[in-house]
PDB file of N, CA and C in Angstrom:
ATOM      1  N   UNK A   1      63.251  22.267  16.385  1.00 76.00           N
ATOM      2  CA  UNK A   1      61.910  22.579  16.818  1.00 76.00           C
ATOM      3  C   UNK A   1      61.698  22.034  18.224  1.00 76.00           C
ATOM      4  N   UNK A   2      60.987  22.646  18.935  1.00 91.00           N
ATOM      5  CA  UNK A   2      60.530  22.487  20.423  1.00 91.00           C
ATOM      6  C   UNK A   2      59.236  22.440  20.501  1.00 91.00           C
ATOM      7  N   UNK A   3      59.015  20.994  21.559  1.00 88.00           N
ATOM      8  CA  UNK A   3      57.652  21.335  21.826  1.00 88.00           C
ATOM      9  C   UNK A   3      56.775  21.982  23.375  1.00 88.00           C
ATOM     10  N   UNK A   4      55.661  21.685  23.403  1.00 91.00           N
ATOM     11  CA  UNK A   4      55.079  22.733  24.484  1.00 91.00           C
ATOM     12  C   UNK A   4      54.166  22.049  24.676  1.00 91.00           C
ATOM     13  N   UNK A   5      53.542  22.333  25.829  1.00 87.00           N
ATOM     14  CA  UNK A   5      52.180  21.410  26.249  1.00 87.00           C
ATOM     15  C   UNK A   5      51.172  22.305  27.061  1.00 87.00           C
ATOM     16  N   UNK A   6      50.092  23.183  26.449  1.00 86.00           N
ATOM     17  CA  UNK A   6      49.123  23.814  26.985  1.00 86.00           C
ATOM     18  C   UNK A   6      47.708  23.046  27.112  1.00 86.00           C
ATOM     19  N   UNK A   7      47.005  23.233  28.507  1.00 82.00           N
ATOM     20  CA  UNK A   7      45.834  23.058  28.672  1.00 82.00           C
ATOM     21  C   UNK A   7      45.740  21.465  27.882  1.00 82.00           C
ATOM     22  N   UNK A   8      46.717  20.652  28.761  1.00 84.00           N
ATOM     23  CA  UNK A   8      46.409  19.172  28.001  1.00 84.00           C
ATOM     24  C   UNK A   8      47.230  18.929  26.415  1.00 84.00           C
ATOM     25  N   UNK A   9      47.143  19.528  25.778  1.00 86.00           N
ATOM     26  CA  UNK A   9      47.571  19.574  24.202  1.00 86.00           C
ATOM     27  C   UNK A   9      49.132  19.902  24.310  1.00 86.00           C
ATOM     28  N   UNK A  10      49.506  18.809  23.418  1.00 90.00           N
ATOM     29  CA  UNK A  10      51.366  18.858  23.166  1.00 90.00           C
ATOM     30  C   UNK A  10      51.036  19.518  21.740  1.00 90.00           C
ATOM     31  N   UNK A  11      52.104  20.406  21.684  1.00 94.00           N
ATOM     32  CA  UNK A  11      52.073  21.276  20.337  1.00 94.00           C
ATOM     33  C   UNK A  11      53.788  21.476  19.681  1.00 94.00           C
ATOM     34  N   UNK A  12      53.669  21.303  18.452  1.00 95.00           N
ATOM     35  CA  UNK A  12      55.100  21.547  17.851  1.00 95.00           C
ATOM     36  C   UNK A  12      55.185  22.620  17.416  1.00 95.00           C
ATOM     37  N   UNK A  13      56.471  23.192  18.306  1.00 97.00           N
ATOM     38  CA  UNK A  13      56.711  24.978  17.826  1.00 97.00           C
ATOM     39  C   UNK A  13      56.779  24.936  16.358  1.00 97.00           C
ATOM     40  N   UNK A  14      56.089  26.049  15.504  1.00 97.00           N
ATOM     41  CA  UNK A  14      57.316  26.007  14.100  1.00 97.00           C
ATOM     42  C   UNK A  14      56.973  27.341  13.868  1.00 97.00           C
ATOM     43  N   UNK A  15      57.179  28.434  15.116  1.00 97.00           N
ATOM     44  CA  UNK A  15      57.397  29.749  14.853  1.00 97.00           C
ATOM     45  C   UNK A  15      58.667  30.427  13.801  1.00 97.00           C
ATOM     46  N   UNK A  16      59.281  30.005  13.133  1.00 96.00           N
ATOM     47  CA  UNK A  16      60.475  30.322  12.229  1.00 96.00           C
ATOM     48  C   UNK A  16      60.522  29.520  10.990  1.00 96.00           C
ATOM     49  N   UNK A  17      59.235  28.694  10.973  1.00 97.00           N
ATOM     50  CA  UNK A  17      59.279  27.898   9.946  1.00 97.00           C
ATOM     51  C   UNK A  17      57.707  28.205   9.352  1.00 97.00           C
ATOM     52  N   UNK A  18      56.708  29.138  10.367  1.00 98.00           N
ATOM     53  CA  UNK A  18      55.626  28.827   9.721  1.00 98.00           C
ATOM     54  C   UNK A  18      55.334  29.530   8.426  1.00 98.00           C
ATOM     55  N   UNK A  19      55.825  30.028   7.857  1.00 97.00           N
ATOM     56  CA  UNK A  19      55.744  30.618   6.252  1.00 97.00           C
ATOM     57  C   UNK A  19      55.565  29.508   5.451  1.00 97.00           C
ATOM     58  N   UNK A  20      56.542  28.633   5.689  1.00 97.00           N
ATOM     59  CA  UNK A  20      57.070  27.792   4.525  1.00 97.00           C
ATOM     60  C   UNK A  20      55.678  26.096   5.362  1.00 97.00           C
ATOM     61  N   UNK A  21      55.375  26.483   6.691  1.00 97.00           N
ATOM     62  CA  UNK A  21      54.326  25.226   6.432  1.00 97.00           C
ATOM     63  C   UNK A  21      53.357  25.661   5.799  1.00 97.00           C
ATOM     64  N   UNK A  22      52.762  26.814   6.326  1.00 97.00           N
ATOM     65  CA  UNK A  22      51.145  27.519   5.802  1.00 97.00           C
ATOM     66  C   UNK A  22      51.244  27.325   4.297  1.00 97.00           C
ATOM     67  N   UNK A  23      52.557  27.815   3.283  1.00 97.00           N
ATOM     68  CA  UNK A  23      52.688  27.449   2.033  1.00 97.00           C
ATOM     69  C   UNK A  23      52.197  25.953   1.509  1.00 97.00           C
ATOM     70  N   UNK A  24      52.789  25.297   2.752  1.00 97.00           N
ATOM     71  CA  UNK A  24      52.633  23.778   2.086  1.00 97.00           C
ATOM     72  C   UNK A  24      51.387  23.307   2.102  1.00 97.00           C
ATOM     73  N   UNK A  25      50.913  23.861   2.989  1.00 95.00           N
ATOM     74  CA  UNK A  25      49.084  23.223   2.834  1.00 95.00           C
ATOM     75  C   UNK A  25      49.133  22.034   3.976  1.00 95.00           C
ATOM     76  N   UNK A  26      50.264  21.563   4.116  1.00 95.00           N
ATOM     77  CA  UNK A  26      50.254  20.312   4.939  1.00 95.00           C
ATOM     78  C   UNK A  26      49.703  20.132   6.437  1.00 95.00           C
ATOM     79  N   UNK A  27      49.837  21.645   7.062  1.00 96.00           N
ATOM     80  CA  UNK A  27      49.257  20.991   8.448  1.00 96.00           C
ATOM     81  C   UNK A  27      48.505  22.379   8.803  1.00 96.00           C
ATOM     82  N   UNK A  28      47.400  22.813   9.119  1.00 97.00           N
ATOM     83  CA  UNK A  28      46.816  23.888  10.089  1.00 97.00           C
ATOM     84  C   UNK A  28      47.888  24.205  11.043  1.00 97.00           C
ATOM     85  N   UNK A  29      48.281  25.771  11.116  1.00 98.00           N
ATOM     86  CA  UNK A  29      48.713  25.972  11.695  1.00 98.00           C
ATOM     87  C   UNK A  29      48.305  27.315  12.921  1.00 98.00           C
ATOM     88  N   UNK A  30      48.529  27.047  14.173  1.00 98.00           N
ATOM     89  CA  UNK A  30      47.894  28.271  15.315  1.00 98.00           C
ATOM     90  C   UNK A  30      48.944  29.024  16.282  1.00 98.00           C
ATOM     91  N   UNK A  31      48.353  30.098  16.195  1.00 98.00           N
ATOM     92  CA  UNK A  31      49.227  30.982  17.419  1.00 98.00           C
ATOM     93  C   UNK A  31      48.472  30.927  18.417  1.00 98.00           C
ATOM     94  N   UNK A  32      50.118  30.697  19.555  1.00 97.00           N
ATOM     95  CA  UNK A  32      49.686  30.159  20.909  1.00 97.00           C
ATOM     96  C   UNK A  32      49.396  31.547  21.554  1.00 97.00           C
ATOM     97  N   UNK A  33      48.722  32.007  22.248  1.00 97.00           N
ATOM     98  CA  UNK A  33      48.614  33.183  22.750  1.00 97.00           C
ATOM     99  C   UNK A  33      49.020  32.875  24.653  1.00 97.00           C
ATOM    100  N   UNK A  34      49.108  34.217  24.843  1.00 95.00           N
ATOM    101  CA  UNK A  34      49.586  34.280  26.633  1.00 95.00           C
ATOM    102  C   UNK A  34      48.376  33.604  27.295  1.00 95.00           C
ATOM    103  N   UNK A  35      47.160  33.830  26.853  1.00 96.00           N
ATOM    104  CA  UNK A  35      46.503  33.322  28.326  1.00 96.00           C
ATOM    105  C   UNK A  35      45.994  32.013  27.885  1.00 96.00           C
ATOM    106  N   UNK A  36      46.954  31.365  26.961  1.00 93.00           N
ATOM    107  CA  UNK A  36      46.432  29.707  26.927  1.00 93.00           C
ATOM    108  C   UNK A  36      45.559  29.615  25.797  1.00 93.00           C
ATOM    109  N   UNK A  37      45.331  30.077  24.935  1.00 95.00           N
ATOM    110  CA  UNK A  37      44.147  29.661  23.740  1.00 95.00           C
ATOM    111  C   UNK A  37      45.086  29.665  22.909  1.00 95.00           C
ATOM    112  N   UNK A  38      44.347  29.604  21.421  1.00 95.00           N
ATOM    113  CA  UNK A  38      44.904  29.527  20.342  1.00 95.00           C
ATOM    114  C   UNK A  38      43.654  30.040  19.059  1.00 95.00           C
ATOM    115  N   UNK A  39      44.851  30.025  18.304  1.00 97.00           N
ATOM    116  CA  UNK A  39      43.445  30.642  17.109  1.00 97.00           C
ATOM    117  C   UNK A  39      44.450  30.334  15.460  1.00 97.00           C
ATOM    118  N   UNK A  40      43.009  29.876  15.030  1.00 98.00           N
ATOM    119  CA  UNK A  40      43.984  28.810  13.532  1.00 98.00           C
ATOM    120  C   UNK A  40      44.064  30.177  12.960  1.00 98.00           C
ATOM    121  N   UNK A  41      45.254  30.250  12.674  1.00 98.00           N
ATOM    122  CA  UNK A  41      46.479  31.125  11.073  1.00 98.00           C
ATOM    123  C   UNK A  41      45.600  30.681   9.727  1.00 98.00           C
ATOM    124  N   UNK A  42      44.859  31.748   9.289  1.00 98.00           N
ATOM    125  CA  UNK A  42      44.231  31.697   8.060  1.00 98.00           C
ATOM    126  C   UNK A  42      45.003  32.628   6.858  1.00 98.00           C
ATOM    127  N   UNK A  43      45.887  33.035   7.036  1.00 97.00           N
ATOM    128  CA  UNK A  43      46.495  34.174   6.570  1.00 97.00           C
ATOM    129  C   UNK A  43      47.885  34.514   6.867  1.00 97.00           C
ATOM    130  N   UNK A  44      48.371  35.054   5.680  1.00 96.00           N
ATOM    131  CA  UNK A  44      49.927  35.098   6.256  1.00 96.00           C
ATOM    132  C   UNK A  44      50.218  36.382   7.072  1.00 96.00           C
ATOM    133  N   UNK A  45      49.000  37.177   7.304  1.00 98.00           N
ATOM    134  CA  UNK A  45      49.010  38.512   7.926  1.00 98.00           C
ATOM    135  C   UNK A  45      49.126  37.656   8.812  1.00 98.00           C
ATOM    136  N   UNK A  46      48.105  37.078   9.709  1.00 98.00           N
ATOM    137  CA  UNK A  46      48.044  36.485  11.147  1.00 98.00           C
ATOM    138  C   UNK A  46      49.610  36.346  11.500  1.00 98.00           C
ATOM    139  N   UNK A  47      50.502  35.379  10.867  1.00 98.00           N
ATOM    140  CA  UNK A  47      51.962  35.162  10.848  1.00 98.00           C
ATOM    141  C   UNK A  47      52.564  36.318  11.322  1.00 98.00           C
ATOM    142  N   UNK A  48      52.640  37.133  10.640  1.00 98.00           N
ATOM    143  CA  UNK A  48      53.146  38.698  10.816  1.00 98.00           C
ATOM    144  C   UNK A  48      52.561  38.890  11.828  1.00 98.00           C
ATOM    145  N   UNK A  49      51.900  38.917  12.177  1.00 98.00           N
ATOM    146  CA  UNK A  49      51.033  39.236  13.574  1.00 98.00           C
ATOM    147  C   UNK A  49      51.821  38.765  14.626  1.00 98.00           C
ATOM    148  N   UNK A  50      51.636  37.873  14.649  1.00 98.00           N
ATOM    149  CA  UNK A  50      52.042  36.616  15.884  1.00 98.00           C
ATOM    150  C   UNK A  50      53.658  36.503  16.081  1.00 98.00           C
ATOM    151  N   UNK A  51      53.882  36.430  15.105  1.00 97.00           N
ATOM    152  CA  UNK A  51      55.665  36.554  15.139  1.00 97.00           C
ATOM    153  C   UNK A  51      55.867  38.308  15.543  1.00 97.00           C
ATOM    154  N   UNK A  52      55.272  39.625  14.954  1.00 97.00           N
ATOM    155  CA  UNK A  52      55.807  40.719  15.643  1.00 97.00           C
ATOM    156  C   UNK A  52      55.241  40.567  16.943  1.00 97.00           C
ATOM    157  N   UNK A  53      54.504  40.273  17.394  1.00 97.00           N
ATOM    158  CA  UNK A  53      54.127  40.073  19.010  1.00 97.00           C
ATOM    159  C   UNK A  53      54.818  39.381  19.754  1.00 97.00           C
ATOM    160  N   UNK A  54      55.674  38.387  19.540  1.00 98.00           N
ATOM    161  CA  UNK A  54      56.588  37.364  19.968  1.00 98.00           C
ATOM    162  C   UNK A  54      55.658  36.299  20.666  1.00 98.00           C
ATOM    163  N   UNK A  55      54.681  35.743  19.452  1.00 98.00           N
ATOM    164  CA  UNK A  55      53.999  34.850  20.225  1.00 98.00           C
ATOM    165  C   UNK A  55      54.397  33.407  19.562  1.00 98.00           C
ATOM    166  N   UNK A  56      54.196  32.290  19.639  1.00 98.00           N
ATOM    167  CA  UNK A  56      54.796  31.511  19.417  1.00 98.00           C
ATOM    168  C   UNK A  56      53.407  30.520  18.433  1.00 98.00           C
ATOM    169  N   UNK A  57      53.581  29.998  17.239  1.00 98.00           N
ATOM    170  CA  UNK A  57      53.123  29.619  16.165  1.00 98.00           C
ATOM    171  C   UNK A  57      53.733  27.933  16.071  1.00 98.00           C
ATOM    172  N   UNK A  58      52.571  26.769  16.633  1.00 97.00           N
ATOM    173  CA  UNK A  58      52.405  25.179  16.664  1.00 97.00           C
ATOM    174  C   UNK A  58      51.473  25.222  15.708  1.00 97.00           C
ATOM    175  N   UNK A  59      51.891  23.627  15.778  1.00 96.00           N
ATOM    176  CA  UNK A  59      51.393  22.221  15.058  1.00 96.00           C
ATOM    177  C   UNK A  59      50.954  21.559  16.275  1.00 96.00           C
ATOM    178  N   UNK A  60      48.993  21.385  16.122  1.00 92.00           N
ATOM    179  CA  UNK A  60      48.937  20.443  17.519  1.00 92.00           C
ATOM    180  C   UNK A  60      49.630  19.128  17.238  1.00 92.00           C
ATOM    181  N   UNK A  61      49.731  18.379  18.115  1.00 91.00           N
ATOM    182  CA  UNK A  61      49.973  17.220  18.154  1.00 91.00           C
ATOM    183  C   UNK A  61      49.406  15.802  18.329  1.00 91.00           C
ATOM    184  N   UNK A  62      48.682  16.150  19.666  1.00 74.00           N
ATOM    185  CA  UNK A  62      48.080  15.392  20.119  1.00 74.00           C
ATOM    186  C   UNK A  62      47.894  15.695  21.968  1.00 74.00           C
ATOM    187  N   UNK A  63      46.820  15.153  22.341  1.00 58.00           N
ATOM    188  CA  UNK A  63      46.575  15.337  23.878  1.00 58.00           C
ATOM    189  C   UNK A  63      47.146  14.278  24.582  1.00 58.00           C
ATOM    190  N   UNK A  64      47.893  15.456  25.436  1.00 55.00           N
ATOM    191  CA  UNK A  64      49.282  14.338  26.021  1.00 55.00           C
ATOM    192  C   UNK A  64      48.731  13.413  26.629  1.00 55.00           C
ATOM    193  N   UNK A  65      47.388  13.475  27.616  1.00 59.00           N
ATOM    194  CA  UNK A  65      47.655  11.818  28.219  1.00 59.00           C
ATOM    195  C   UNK A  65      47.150  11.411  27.149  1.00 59.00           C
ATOM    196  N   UNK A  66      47.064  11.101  25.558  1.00 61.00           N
ATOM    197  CA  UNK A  66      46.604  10.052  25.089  1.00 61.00           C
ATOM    198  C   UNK A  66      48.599   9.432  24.680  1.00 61.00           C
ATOM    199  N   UNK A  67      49.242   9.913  24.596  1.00 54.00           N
ATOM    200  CA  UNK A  67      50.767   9.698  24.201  1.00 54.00           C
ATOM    201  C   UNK A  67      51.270   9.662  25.742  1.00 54.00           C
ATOM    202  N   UNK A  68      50.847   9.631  26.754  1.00 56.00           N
ATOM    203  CA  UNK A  68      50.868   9.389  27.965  1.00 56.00           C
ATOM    204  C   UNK A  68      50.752   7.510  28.184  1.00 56.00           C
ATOM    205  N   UNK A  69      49.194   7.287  27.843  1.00 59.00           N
ATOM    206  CA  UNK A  69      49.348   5.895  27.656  1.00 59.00           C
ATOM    207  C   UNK A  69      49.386   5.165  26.286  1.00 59.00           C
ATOM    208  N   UNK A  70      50.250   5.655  25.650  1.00 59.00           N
ATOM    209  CA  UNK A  70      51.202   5.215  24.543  1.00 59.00           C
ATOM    210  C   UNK A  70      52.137   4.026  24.944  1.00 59.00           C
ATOM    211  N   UNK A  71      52.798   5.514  26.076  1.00 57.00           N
ATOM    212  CA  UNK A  71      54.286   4.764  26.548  1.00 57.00           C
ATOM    213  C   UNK A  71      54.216   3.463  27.372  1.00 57.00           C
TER     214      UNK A  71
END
């Protein structure tokens, strides 16, 4: 897994895995769209969606400068 950092926010790809998170219940999951937003996956249509579009499907993380002054 790879991560990404839009508009401030570090995000964990799990475009090839998100079936099996959305199943788990464990984390909200969003598709990243081209012009920088996102929109929470309520549905496994959305999935299908986002994956035939070749858009890419995170786990936020956290806002990097707060893991900025972490380090």
């Amino acid at each position: 897994m790879n991560t990404k950092i839009v508009n401030g926010f570090v995000w964990l790809l799990v475009t090839n895995k998100a079936k099996e998170i959305y199943q788990s219940g464990n984390f909200d999951l969003y598709v990243l769209h081209n012009d920088s937003s996102e929109s929470l996956i309520e549905s496994y249509a959305q999935i299908n969606d986002a994956q035939e579009c070749g858009l890419e499907i995170g786990i936020e993380v956290e806002l990097f400068n707060n893991l900025k002054n972490q380090l």
